[in-house]
Amino acid sequence: MNDNRLETAVSPYLRLHADNPVDWREWGPEAFAEARERDVPVLVSVGYATCHWCHVMARESFSDPAIGELLRRDFVAVKVDREERPDVDASLMASASAFTQQLGWPLTAFTTPEGRVFFAGTYYPPSPVGQVGSFRQVLAAVLDAWEERRHEVDANAGAIATAIRQGAEADAAARGGGTGDGVDPRLPSVDAIRAVTAQLVSAEDTTYGGFGGAPKFPSAPLLEFLADVGADGDEVARALLDRSLQAIRSTELTDADGGVFRYATKRDWSVPHYERMLYDNAGLLAVAGAEQARGIADFLRDTLRRPDGAFVAAQDSESTIDGRRVEGEWYRLPLAERGRFDPPPLDDQVLTGWNGLAVRGLAVAGARHGDPEMVALARDAADAVLAAHVRDGHVVVRSSTSHGTSSAPPTVEDVGLLAEGLLELALVTGEVGYAETARSLVDDGLAGSFGVDPVLQAAGTATGEQPQTALRSGTVALASAAATLAALTGDDALRTAAASLVADRARTGTDRLLGHADALGVALSVQRPSREVVVVSADADDPMRAAARDARRPGTVIATVTPEQARAWAGAGFSLFDGRDGSAPAAYVCHDHVCALPARSDEELVDQLR
């Protein structure tokens, strides 16, 4: 029998498993209390709605009544959506790394009733394949260890939990550092940061573009680091970025409708893994050229956008064609023929942080390429998320779907990415309300006001945010937003906080770039001289606005406002705008709020920006 406990879940991934013969539970204290009462291990299966191999394991194993009966009798089975619960996923991934370096999803973890992992892996097939045992064999081995070598199980689980706790405590101690003068001694030097480009040059695939061999990922944070260093004057980094973007744009990794797939399975960027994630596409928007950015924006608008303007998380790799569930076949059809079949389903979660990333990407690209529709898409997404997920300037919801609002707590990813996106939108549109909300979010983020999951807290395995290679870090985004606010308000404490947030991540990144590239970009920015550019003009087509857009580089903040908007910014406490409300168009180039005489034409502005 199946109690169908997931039928009313908010998560689309959990609902996909509602009809399994497995007696799934959602993550929470109740599931672990039952495991303690029955003295059985807990199977935690982590995935997400558009994960192909999650679908495969569901069809092969979790749809098998015999496996369902085995799990019901000897385990407590828990399903976790890693998009809904990144805190749980990060903790389990950290523990799983003790057993395998081939981490990914589905993640299959076995824990004690206290929530401590004692064995873990990823996808397990229904029959043995090479050195990989079948899922039934794994279950049998886990049960044997649980029943016959319990002292070893408990000792191993305790050792892993201790290592995770010590690592989290060291991270927390490092985040508390800083000198109070805006320059954190742990920050790698500008020269050390720029020298990282040489690592990327040596890792470049000079035949097919990108870095390394197969599989090939778009790695938006890494490309944005190249953009930052290129804008800082490194022509080698700029050229490497252009070649990498060209490889992504001109190969199978980019679909005919402009959307970018999660990765390619071959070195030449062929045979994509066909799922399409909001975060990959949103991240690329911040660095893409005009044509590529327009294609990505079209994909977001036409495929991932909800009627209220918010963006859903992803589109699946699989679709149903001629009654068969197949991977990738719909994407291989010409665009004109796709309409004859149902498209791959969407992961319809609206995630606060991922929407913040999309708002940022659309606002940056819209300003850089003079595309007002991108800015409008950014505004609509921001307004939708603010209406549904933010209350009185605080993020109160991480995830929602048409089925309701998730009880999952907001994370630093939600606060940091949304704050950074709102600030970019405010600077592009001149609408101070977005900046005021961002300021409140940054205050929350710097205060560290995030709840800890009770199961992870009791187990001592809460890790905090972990470095990621595909998605901009919420901690890094929070630092970036704090640095931007420092430029807008003159509050040097915010710049000091930004430096402290990224110092250790950036220092690690000089040797291990993957997972830390975004921190290096912010570390470069906070060490460059602060430069603020304000264009005050009621004319949306004023040439000075375009001239200012071309001045983006690390350490520079650019705002375009009307005189009325300038007064609103000043009235809201953003001191950079004090006295900048004259009726005649003017542009101000300032260094730490000390400004040159106002420029009255784009030629004068360009001269001051040199």
Coordinates of C-alpha atoms in Angstrom, one line a residue:
M1 CA 0.0 0.0 0.0
N2 CA 1.1 3.6 -0.6
D3 CA 0.0 6.4 1.8
N4 CA 0.7 8.9 -1.0
R5 CA 2.3 11.3 1.4
L6 CA 3.7 13.5 -1.3
E7 CA 0.5 14.1 -3.2
T8 CA 0.0 17.6 -1.7
A9 CA 3.7 18.6 -1.6
V10 CA 4.5 22.1 -3.0
S11 CA 7.6 20.7 -4.7
P12 CA 7.0 19.4 -8.3
Y13 CA 9.8 16.9 -7.8
L14 CA 8.1 15.4 -4.7
R15 CA 4.8 15.3 -6.5
L16 CA 6.4 13.3 -9.3
H17 CA 7.0 10.5 -6.8
A18 CA 3.6 10.6 -5.1
D19 CA 2.4 7.5 -6.9
N20 CA 5.6 5.4 -6.2
P21 CA 5.0 2.2 -4.2
V22 CA 7.6 3.6 -1.9
D23 CA 6.1 5.1 1.3
W24 CA 7.9 8.4 0.9
R25 CA 8.0 11.1 3.5
E26 CA 9.1 14.7 3.3
W27 CA 12.2 15.8 5.1
G28 CA 11.5 16.8 8.7
P29 CA 11.7 15.8 12.3
E30 CA 8.8 13.5 12.1
A31 CA 10.5 11.1 9.6
F32 CA 13.6 10.8 11.8
A33 CA 11.5 10.4 15.0
E34 CA 9.8 7.4 13.3
A35 CA 13.2 5.9 12.4
R36 CA 14.3 6.3 16.1
E37 CA 11.1 4.6 17.3
R38 CA 11.5 1.7 14.8
D39 CA 15.3 1.7 15.1
V40 CA 15.8 1.6 11.3
P41 CA 18.1 3.6 9.0
V42 CA 16.8 6.4 6.8
L43 CA 17.1 6.5 3.1
V44 CA 17.3 10.0 1.8
S45 CA 16.9 10.4 -2.0
V46 CA 17.7 13.9 -3.3
G47 CA 16.9 15.1 -6.8
Y48 CA 15.0 17.8 -8.7
A49 CA 12.1 17.8 -11.2
T50 CA 14.1 18.1 -14.5
C51 CA 16.9 15.6 -13.5
H52 CA 17.1 12.9 -16.2
W53 CA 18.9 10.3 -14.1
C54 CA 16.4 10.9 -11.2
H55 CA 13.7 10.0 -13.6
V56 CA 15.6 6.9 -14.7
M57 CA 16.1 5.7 -11.1
A58 CA 12.5 6.4 -10.4
R59 CA 11.3 4.2 -13.3
E60 CA 13.8 1.4 -12.6
S61 CA 13.7 1.2 -8.8
F62 CA 11.2 3.4 -7.1
S63 CA 8.4 2.2 -9.3
D64 CA 9.2 -1.4 -8.3
P65 CA 6.6 -2.8 -5.8
A66 CA 9.2 -5.2 -4.4
I67 CA 11.6 -2.4 -3.6
G68 CA 8.8 -0.3 -2.3
E69 CA 7.9 -3.1 0.2
L70 CA 11.6 -3.6 1.2
L71 CA 11.9 0.1 1.9
R72 CA 8.7 0.2 3.8
R73 CA 9.7 -2.7 6.0
D74 CA 13.4 -1.9 6.7
F75 CA 13.8 1.8 6.2
V76 CA 12.2 5.2 6.6
A77 CA 12.3 6.7 3.0
V78 CA 12.6 10.5 2.6
K79 CA 12.4 12.5 -0.6
V80 CA 14.2 15.9 -0.9
D81 CA 14.0 18.4 -3.7
R82 CA 17.5 20.0 -3.8
E83 CA 16.1 23.2 -5.3
E84 CA 13.6 23.6 -2.5
R85 CA 16.0 22.5 0.2
P86 CA 19.6 23.6 -0.7
D87 CA 20.6 23.5 3.0
V88 CA 19.8 19.8 3.2
D89 CA 21.4 19.0 -0.1
A90 CA 24.6 20.8 0.9
S91 CA 24.8 18.9 4.1
L92 CA 24.2 15.5 2.5
M93 CA 26.6 16.3 -0.3
A94 CA 29.3 17.2 2.2
S95 CA 28.8 13.9 3.9
A96 CA 28.6 11.9 0.6
S97 CA 32.0 13.2 -0.4
A98 CA 33.5 10.8 2.2
F99 CA 32.3 7.9 0.0
T100 CA 32.6 9.2 -3.6
Q101 CA 34.0 12.1 -5.5
Q102 CA 31.5 11.4 -8.3
L103 CA 28.8 13.6 -6.7
G104 CA 25.6 14.5 -8.4
W105 CA 21.9 13.8 -8.6
P106 CA 20.1 11.6 -7.8
L107 CA 21.9 11.6 -4.5
T108 CA 21.3 8.5 -2.4
A109 CA 22.2 8.8 1.2
F110 CA 21.7 6.5 4.2
T111 CA 21.6 8.1 7.7
T112 CA 21.1 7.1 11.3
P113 CA 17.9 8.2 13.0
E114 CA 19.9 11.2 14.3
G115 CA 20.3 12.3 10.6
R116 CA 24.0 11.5 10.3
V117 CA 25.1 9.9 7.0
F118 CA 26.9 6.6 7.2
F119 CA 26.9 5.7 3.5
A120 CA 26.1 7.5 0.2
G121 CA 26.3 7.3 -3.5
T122 CA 24.4 8.7 -6.5
Y123 CA 22.4 6.7 -9.2
Y124 CA 22.2 3.0 -8.6
P125 CA 21.0 0.7 -11.5
P126 CA 18.5 -2.1 -11.1
S127 CA 21.3 -4.6 -12.1
P128 CA 25.0 -4.5 -11.4
V129 CA 27.1 -2.5 -14.0
G130 CA 30.8 -3.1 -13.7
Q131 CA 31.9 -2.2 -10.2
V132 CA 28.6 -0.5 -9.4
G133 CA 26.3 -2.7 -7.5
S134 CA 22.5 -2.8 -8.1
F135 CA 20.2 -0.8 -5.9
R136 CA 19.0 -4.0 -4.2
Q137 CA 22.5 -5.0 -3.4
V138 CA 23.2 -1.6 -1.9
L139 CA 20.1 -1.9 0.3
A140 CA 21.1 -5.3 1.4
A141 CA 24.7 -4.2 2.3
V142 CA 23.4 -1.2 4.2
L143 CA 21.0 -3.4 6.2
D144 CA 23.7 -5.9 6.9
A145 CA 26.0 -3.2 8.3
W146 CA 23.1 -1.7 10.3
E147 CA 22.2 -5.0 11.9
E148 CA 25.6 -6.7 12.2
R149 CA 28.2 -3.9 12.6
R150 CA 26.2 -1.1 14.2
H151 CA 29.1 0.2 16.2
E152 CA 31.0 0.8 13.0
V153 CA 28.0 2.6 11.5
D154 CA 27.6 4.9 14.4
A155 CA 31.4 5.6 14.6
N156 CA 31.6 6.4 10.9
A157 CA 28.6 8.6 11.0
G158 CA 29.9 10.4 14.1
A159 CA 33.3 11.0 12.5
I160 CA 31.8 12.5 9.3
A161 CA 29.5 14.7 11.4
T162 CA 32.4 15.9 13.5
A163 CA 34.4 16.8 10.4
I164 CA 31.5 18.8 8.9
R165 CA 30.9 20.6 12.1
Q166 CA 34.6 21.6 12.5
G167 CA 34.6 22.8 8.9
A168 CA 31.5 24.9 9.4
E169 CA 32.9 26.4 12.6
A170 CA 36.2 27.3 10.8
D171 CA 34.2 29.0 8.0
A172 CA 32.1 31.0 10.5
A173 CA 35.3 32.1 12.3
A174 CA 36.8 33.2 9.0
R175 CA 33.7 35.2 8.1
G176 CA 34.1 37.1 11.3
G177 CA 37.5 38.5 10.3
G178 CA 38.4 41.8 8.8
T179 CA 40.3 44.9 9.8
G180 CA 37.5 47.5 9.8
D181 CA 39.3 49.7 7.2
G182 CA 37.8 48.2 4.1
V183 CA 40.9 46.1 3.2
D184 CA 40.7 42.5 4.6
P185 CA 44.2 41.1 5.0
R186 CA 42.9 37.7 3.8
L187 CA 42.0 39.1 0.4
P188 CA 44.3 37.9 -2.4
S189 CA 46.1 40.9 -4.1
V190 CA 44.9 42.3 -7.4
D191 CA 47.9 40.9 -9.1
A192 CA 47.2 37.4 -7.7
I193 CA 43.6 37.6 -8.9
R194 CA 44.5 38.8 -12.3
A195 CA 47.2 36.0 -12.5
V196 CA 44.4 33.4 -12.4
T197 CA 43.7 34.2 -16.0
A198 CA 46.9 32.2 -16.9
Q199 CA 45.3 29.1 -15.3
L200 CA 42.3 29.5 -17.6
V201 CA 44.5 30.0 -20.7
S202 CA 46.3 26.8 -19.9
A203 CA 43.0 24.9 -19.4
E204 CA 41.4 26.2 -22.6
D205 CA 40.4 23.6 -25.2
T206 CA 42.0 25.4 -28.2
T207 CA 40.3 23.0 -30.6
Y208 CA 36.6 23.3 -29.5
G209 CA 36.6 26.1 -27.0
G210 CA 35.7 26.1 -23.4
F211 CA 37.8 24.5 -20.7
G212 CA 39.0 20.9 -20.2
G213 CA 37.4 17.8 -21.8
A214 CA 34.0 16.2 -21.5
P215 CA 31.6 17.0 -20.1
K216 CA 31.6 20.7 -20.9
F217 CA 29.6 23.2 -18.8
P218 CA 28.8 26.8 -19.6
S219 CA 30.1 27.8 -16.1
A220 CA 28.6 31.3 -16.0
P221 CA 30.5 32.4 -12.8
L222 CA 33.8 31.5 -14.4
L223 CA 32.9 33.5 -17.6
E224 CA 31.8 36.5 -15.5
F225 CA 35.2 36.4 -13.7
L226 CA 36.8 36.7 -17.2
A227 CA 34.5 39.6 -17.9
D228 CA 35.6 41.3 -14.7
V229 CA 39.3 40.9 -15.4
G230 CA 38.8 41.9 -19.0
A231 CA 37.0 45.1 -18.0
D232 CA 39.9 45.7 -15.6
G233 CA 42.1 45.9 -18.7
D234 CA 43.3 42.4 -19.3
E235 CA 42.9 41.8 -23.1
V236 CA 43.9 38.1 -22.8
A237 CA 40.9 37.6 -20.4
R238 CA 38.6 39.5 -22.7
A239 CA 39.6 37.5 -25.8
L240 CA 39.3 34.2 -23.8
L241 CA 35.8 35.2 -22.8
D242 CA 34.8 36.0 -26.4
R243 CA 36.1 32.6 -27.6
S244 CA 34.3 30.8 -24.8
L245 CA 31.0 32.6 -25.5
Q246 CA 31.3 31.9 -29.2
A247 CA 31.8 28.2 -28.5
I248 CA 28.6 28.1 -26.4
R249 CA 26.6 30.2 -28.9
S250 CA 27.7 28.3 -32.1
T251 CA 27.4 24.7 -30.9
E252 CA 24.6 22.3 -29.9
L253 CA 24.8 23.6 -26.3
T254 CA 22.5 26.5 -27.5
D255 CA 19.1 25.4 -28.7
A256 CA 17.5 26.9 -31.8
D257 CA 15.3 29.1 -29.6
G258 CA 18.2 30.7 -27.8
G259 CA 18.1 28.8 -24.6
V260 CA 21.2 27.1 -23.3
F261 CA 21.4 23.5 -22.1
R262 CA 22.9 22.5 -18.8
Y263 CA 26.0 20.9 -20.3
A264 CA 27.3 18.9 -23.2
T265 CA 28.4 15.3 -22.8
K266 CA 31.1 15.5 -25.5
R267 CA 34.2 17.6 -25.7
D268 CA 33.1 19.3 -28.9
W269 CA 29.9 20.6 -27.2
S270 CA 27.7 18.0 -28.9
V271 CA 25.1 15.7 -27.4
P272 CA 23.8 18.1 -24.8
H273 CA 22.3 17.0 -21.5
Y274 CA 19.0 18.6 -22.5
E275 CA 17.6 20.1 -19.4
R276 CA 17.6 23.9 -19.3
M277 CA 18.1 25.6 -16.0
L278 CA 17.1 29.2 -15.2
Y279 CA 20.4 29.8 -13.4
D280 CA 22.6 28.9 -16.3
N281 CA 20.7 31.1 -18.7
A282 CA 20.4 34.0 -16.2
G283 CA 24.1 33.9 -15.4
L284 CA 25.1 34.0 -19.0
L285 CA 22.9 37.1 -19.6
A286 CA 25.3 39.1 -17.5
V287 CA 28.2 38.5 -19.9
A288 CA 26.7 37.6 -23.3
G289 CA 26.9 39.8 -26.4
A290 CA 23.8 41.4 -27.8
E291 CA 22.6 38.6 -30.1
Q292 CA 23.3 35.8 -27.6
A293 CA 21.7 37.8 -24.8
R294 CA 18.6 38.4 -26.9
G295 CA 18.2 34.7 -27.7
I296 CA 18.5 33.8 -24.0
A297 CA 16.0 36.5 -23.0
D298 CA 13.6 35.2 -25.7
F299 CA 13.9 31.7 -24.1
L300 CA 13.2 33.1 -20.6
R301 CA 10.2 35.1 -21.9
D302 CA 8.7 32.4 -24.1
T303 CA 9.4 29.3 -22.0
L304 CA 10.2 29.9 -18.4
R305 CA 8.1 33.0 -17.7
R306 CA 4.8 32.7 -15.8
P307 CA 1.9 35.0 -16.5
D308 CA 2.7 37.1 -13.4
G309 CA 6.2 37.8 -14.7
A310 CA 8.2 35.4 -12.4
F311 CA 10.4 32.7 -13.9
V312 CA 10.1 29.0 -13.1
A313 CA 13.2 26.9 -12.3
A314 CA 13.8 24.8 -15.4
Q315 CA 12.6 22.8 -18.4
D316 CA 12.9 19.0 -18.5
S317 CA 15.2 17.0 -20.7
E318 CA 12.5 14.4 -21.4
S319 CA 9.2 14.7 -23.2
T320 CA 6.5 12.3 -24.4
I321 CA 6.5 11.7 -28.2
D322 CA 4.3 9.1 -29.8
G323 CA 3.5 7.7 -26.4
R324 CA 7.1 7.2 -25.3
R325 CA 9.0 9.1 -22.7
V326 CA 12.3 10.1 -24.4
E327 CA 15.2 12.3 -23.6
G328 CA 16.2 15.1 -26.0
E329 CA 14.1 14.1 -29.0
W330 CA 11.8 17.1 -28.9
Y331 CA 14.8 19.5 -28.9
R332 CA 16.3 17.7 -31.9
L333 CA 13.2 18.6 -34.0
P334 CA 13.3 21.7 -36.1
L335 CA 11.6 24.6 -34.4
A336 CA 8.7 24.6 -36.9
E337 CA 7.9 21.0 -36.1
R338 CA 8.0 21.2 -32.3
G339 CA 4.5 22.5 -32.0
R340 CA 3.1 19.2 -33.1
F341 CA 4.2 17.6 -29.8
D342 CA 3.8 18.6 -26.2
P343 CA 7.0 20.3 -25.0
P344 CA 9.1 18.9 -22.2
P345 CA 7.5 19.8 -18.8
L346 CA 8.6 22.6 -16.6
D347 CA 9.9 22.5 -13.1
D348 CA 7.3 25.2 -12.0
Q349 CA 9.0 26.3 -8.8
V350 CA 9.5 30.0 -8.4
L351 CA 12.7 30.3 -6.4
T352 CA 13.5 33.7 -4.9
G353 CA 17.3 33.5 -5.4
W354 CA 17.1 32.2 -9.0
N355 CA 14.7 35.0 -9.9
G356 CA 17.0 37.5 -8.4
L357 CA 19.8 36.2 -10.6
A358 CA 17.5 36.5 -13.6
V359 CA 16.5 40.1 -12.6
R360 CA 20.2 40.9 -12.4
G361 CA 21.1 39.3 -15.8
L362 CA 18.2 40.9 -17.6
A363 CA 18.9 44.4 -16.1
V364 CA 22.6 44.2 -16.9
A365 CA 22.1 43.0 -20.5
G366 CA 19.2 45.4 -21.1
A367 CA 21.3 48.3 -20.1
R368 CA 24.5 47.2 -21.9
H369 CA 22.7 46.4 -25.2
G370 CA 20.1 49.2 -25.0
D371 CA 17.2 46.6 -24.9
P372 CA 14.2 48.0 -23.0
E373 CA 12.3 44.7 -23.2
M374 CA 14.9 43.0 -21.2
V375 CA 14.7 45.6 -18.5
A376 CA 10.9 45.3 -18.6
L377 CA 11.2 41.5 -18.1
A378 CA 13.5 42.2 -15.2
R379 CA 11.0 44.6 -13.6
D380 CA 8.1 42.2 -14.0
A381 CA 10.0 39.3 -12.4
A382 CA 11.1 41.5 -9.5
D383 CA 7.6 42.8 -8.9
A384 CA 6.2 39.3 -8.9
V385 CA 8.7 37.9 -6.4
L386 CA 8.4 41.0 -4.2
A387 CA 4.7 40.6 -4.1
A388 CA 4.7 36.9 -3.3
H389 CA 8.0 36.1 -1.5
V390 CA 9.0 39.3 0.3
R391 CA 7.2 41.0 3.2
D392 CA 8.2 44.4 4.8
G393 CA 11.6 44.2 3.1
H394 CA 12.4 40.6 4.3
V395 CA 12.4 37.4 2.3
V396 CA 9.8 35.1 3.8
V397 CA 9.4 32.5 1.1
R398 CA 12.1 30.6 -0.8
S399 CA 9.9 28.6 -3.1
S400 CA 6.3 28.6 -4.3
T401 CA 4.4 26.8 -7.1
S402 CA 0.8 26.8 -8.2
H403 CA 0.3 24.3 -5.4
G404 CA 1.2 26.8 -2.7
T405 CA 4.1 28.1 -0.7
S406 CA 6.9 25.9 0.5
S407 CA 7.7 25.8 4.2
A408 CA 11.4 25.6 3.3
P409 CA 13.3 28.5 5.0
P410 CA 14.9 31.2 2.9
T411 CA 18.7 31.0 2.5
V412 CA 21.5 33.4 1.9
E413 CA 21.1 32.5 -1.8
D414 CA 17.6 34.0 -1.8
V415 CA 18.6 37.1 0.1
G416 CA 21.9 37.8 -1.6
L417 CA 20.9 37.1 -5.2
L418 CA 17.6 39.0 -4.9
A419 CA 19.4 42.0 -3.3
E420 CA 22.0 42.1 -6.0
G421 CA 19.3 41.8 -8.7
L422 CA 17.2 44.6 -7.2
L423 CA 20.1 46.9 -7.0
E424 CA 21.0 46.4 -10.7
L425 CA 17.4 47.0 -11.6
A426 CA 17.3 50.2 -9.5
L427 CA 20.4 51.6 -11.1
V428 CA 19.1 50.9 -14.6
T429 CA 15.5 52.2 -14.1
G430 CA 16.2 54.9 -11.5
E431 CA 13.5 53.4 -9.3
V432 CA 14.7 53.8 -5.7
G433 CA 12.1 51.5 -4.2
Y434 CA 14.1 48.5 -5.5
A435 CA 17.2 49.8 -3.8
E436 CA 15.5 50.4 -0.5
T437 CA 14.3 46.8 -0.4
A438 CA 17.8 45.6 -1.4
R439 CA 19.2 47.6 1.5
S440 CA 16.9 45.9 3.9
L441 CA 17.8 42.5 2.4
V442 CA 21.5 43.2 2.8
D443 CA 21.0 44.1 6.4
D444 CA 19.3 40.8 6.9
G445 CA 22.1 38.9 5.1
L446 CA 24.9 40.6 7.1
A447 CA 23.1 39.8 10.3
G448 CA 23.0 36.2 9.3
S449 CA 19.4 35.8 10.2
F450 CA 18.8 32.4 8.6
G451 CA 17.2 29.5 10.5
V452 CA 19.0 26.2 10.8
D453 CA 17.0 23.1 9.9
P454 CA 16.3 21.2 13.2
V455 CA 17.4 17.8 11.9
L456 CA 20.7 19.2 10.6
Q457 CA 21.2 21.2 13.8
A458 CA 20.6 18.1 16.0
A459 CA 22.9 16.0 13.8
G460 CA 25.6 18.7 13.8
T461 CA 25.9 18.6 10.0
A462 CA 24.6 22.0 8.9
T463 CA 27.2 23.3 6.5
G464 CA 25.9 26.7 5.3
E465 CA 26.2 27.6 1.7
Q466 CA 28.8 25.5 -0.3
P467 CA 30.8 26.7 -3.4
Q468 CA 29.1 25.9 -6.7
T469 CA 30.4 25.9 -10.2
A470 CA 27.3 26.7 -12.1
L471 CA 25.4 29.2 -9.9
R472 CA 26.5 32.5 -8.5
S473 CA 26.9 32.2 -4.7
G474 CA 24.4 33.9 -2.5
T475 CA 27.2 34.9 -0.2
V476 CA 29.2 36.5 -3.0
A477 CA 26.1 38.2 -4.3
L478 CA 25.4 39.6 -0.8
A479 CA 29.0 40.9 -0.8
S480 CA 28.5 42.5 -4.2
A481 CA 25.3 44.1 -3.1
A482 CA 26.9 45.5 0.1
A483 CA 29.8 47.0 -1.9
T484 CA 27.3 48.6 -4.3
L485 CA 25.4 50.1 -1.3
A486 CA 28.6 51.4 0.1
A487 CA 29.2 53.3 -3.2
L488 CA 25.6 54.7 -3.1
T489 CA 25.6 55.7 0.6
G490 CA 29.2 56.4 1.5
D491 CA 29.0 53.8 4.3
D492 CA 32.5 52.3 4.3
A493 CA 31.4 49.6 6.8
L494 CA 29.5 48.0 4.0
R495 CA 32.6 47.8 1.8
T496 CA 34.5 46.3 4.7
A497 CA 31.7 43.7 5.2
A498 CA 31.8 42.9 1.5
A499 CA 35.6 42.3 1.6
S500 CA 35.2 40.0 4.6
L501 CA 32.5 37.9 3.1
V502 CA 34.6 37.0 0.0
A503 CA 38.1 37.0 1.4
D504 CA 38.6 33.3 2.2
R505 CA 36.6 32.1 -0.8
A506 CA 38.7 34.4 -3.1
R507 CA 42.0 33.3 -1.5
T508 CA 41.0 29.6 -2.1
G509 CA 40.0 30.6 -5.7
T510 CA 43.5 31.6 -6.6
D511 CA 44.5 28.0 -6.5
R512 CA 41.1 26.2 -7.0
L513 CA 39.1 28.5 -9.3
L514 CA 36.1 26.3 -9.8
G515 CA 33.5 27.2 -7.3
H516 CA 35.2 30.4 -6.3
A517 CA 35.4 32.4 -9.5
D518 CA 32.6 34.7 -8.5
A519 CA 34.3 35.5 -5.2
L520 CA 37.5 36.5 -7.1
G521 CA 35.5 39.0 -9.2
V522 CA 34.1 40.7 -6.1
A523 CA 37.5 40.6 -4.4
L524 CA 38.9 42.5 -7.4
S525 CA 36.1 45.0 -7.3
V526 CA 36.4 45.9 -3.7
Q527 CA 40.2 46.5 -4.1
R528 CA 39.8 48.8 -7.1
P529 CA 39.3 52.6 -6.5
S530 CA 35.6 53.3 -5.9
R531 CA 34.2 55.2 -8.8
E532 CA 30.5 56.4 -9.0
V533 CA 28.9 57.6 -12.3
V534 CA 25.5 59.3 -12.1
V535 CA 23.7 60.5 -15.2
V536 CA 20.7 62.8 -14.4
S537 CA 18.5 63.3 -17.5
A538 CA 14.8 63.1 -18.2
D539 CA 15.6 61.9 -21.7
A540 CA 15.8 58.1 -21.9
D541 CA 17.8 58.4 -25.1
D542 CA 20.3 60.9 -23.8
P543 CA 23.7 59.9 -25.3
M544 CA 25.3 60.4 -21.8
R545 CA 23.4 57.3 -20.7
A546 CA 25.0 55.2 -23.4
A547 CA 28.4 56.6 -22.6
A548 CA 28.0 55.7 -18.9
R549 CA 27.0 52.2 -19.7
D550 CA 30.3 51.6 -21.5
A551 CA 32.2 52.6 -18.3
R552 CA 31.4 49.4 -16.4
R553 CA 34.5 48.0 -14.7
P554 CA 35.4 46.6 -11.3
G555 CA 34.9 49.2 -8.6
T556 CA 32.5 51.3 -10.7
V557 CA 28.8 51.8 -9.9
I558 CA 26.6 53.5 -12.6
A559 CA 23.2 55.0 -12.1
T560 CA 20.9 56.7 -14.6
V561 CA 18.0 58.7 -13.1
T562 CA 15.7 61.6 -13.9
P563 CA 15.8 64.7 -11.7
E564 CA 12.7 63.6 -9.8
Q565 CA 14.3 60.2 -9.2
A566 CA 17.5 61.8 -8.0
R567 CA 15.5 63.6 -5.4
A568 CA 13.8 60.4 -4.3
W569 CA 17.2 58.6 -3.9
A570 CA 18.6 61.4 -1.9
G571 CA 15.5 61.5 0.3
A572 CA 15.9 57.8 0.9
G573 CA 19.4 58.2 2.3
F574 CA 21.5 57.4 -0.7
S575 CA 23.9 60.3 -0.3
L576 CA 25.5 59.9 -3.8
F577 CA 22.4 61.7 -5.2
D578 CA 22.5 64.7 -2.9
G579 CA 22.2 67.8 -5.0
R580 CA 22.0 65.9 -8.2
D581 CA 18.5 67.0 -9.2
G582 CA 19.1 69.9 -11.5
S583 CA 16.8 70.3 -14.5
A584 CA 19.6 70.5 -17.1
P585 CA 21.0 67.1 -18.1
A586 CA 24.3 66.3 -16.4
A587 CA 26.6 63.5 -15.6
Y588 CA 28.8 63.2 -12.5
V589 CA 32.0 61.1 -12.2
C590 CA 32.9 60.7 -8.6
H591 CA 35.7 58.9 -6.7
D592 CA 34.6 58.0 -3.2
H593 CA 31.8 60.6 -3.5
V594 CA 34.3 63.3 -4.5
C595 CA 33.0 64.4 -7.9
A596 CA 34.4 66.3 -10.9
L597 CA 32.5 69.2 -12.4
P598 CA 29.3 67.9 -14.1
A599 CA 29.7 66.8 -17.7
R600 CA 27.0 68.3 -20.0
S601 CA 27.6 66.1 -23.1
D602 CA 28.6 62.6 -23.9
E603 CA 31.9 63.8 -25.2
E604 CA 32.7 65.5 -21.9
L605 CA 31.6 62.4 -20.0
V606 CA 33.8 60.1 -22.1
D607 CA 36.8 62.4 -21.4
Q608 CA 36.2 62.2 -17.6
L609 CA 35.8 58.5 -17.8
R610 CA 39.2 58.0 -19.4

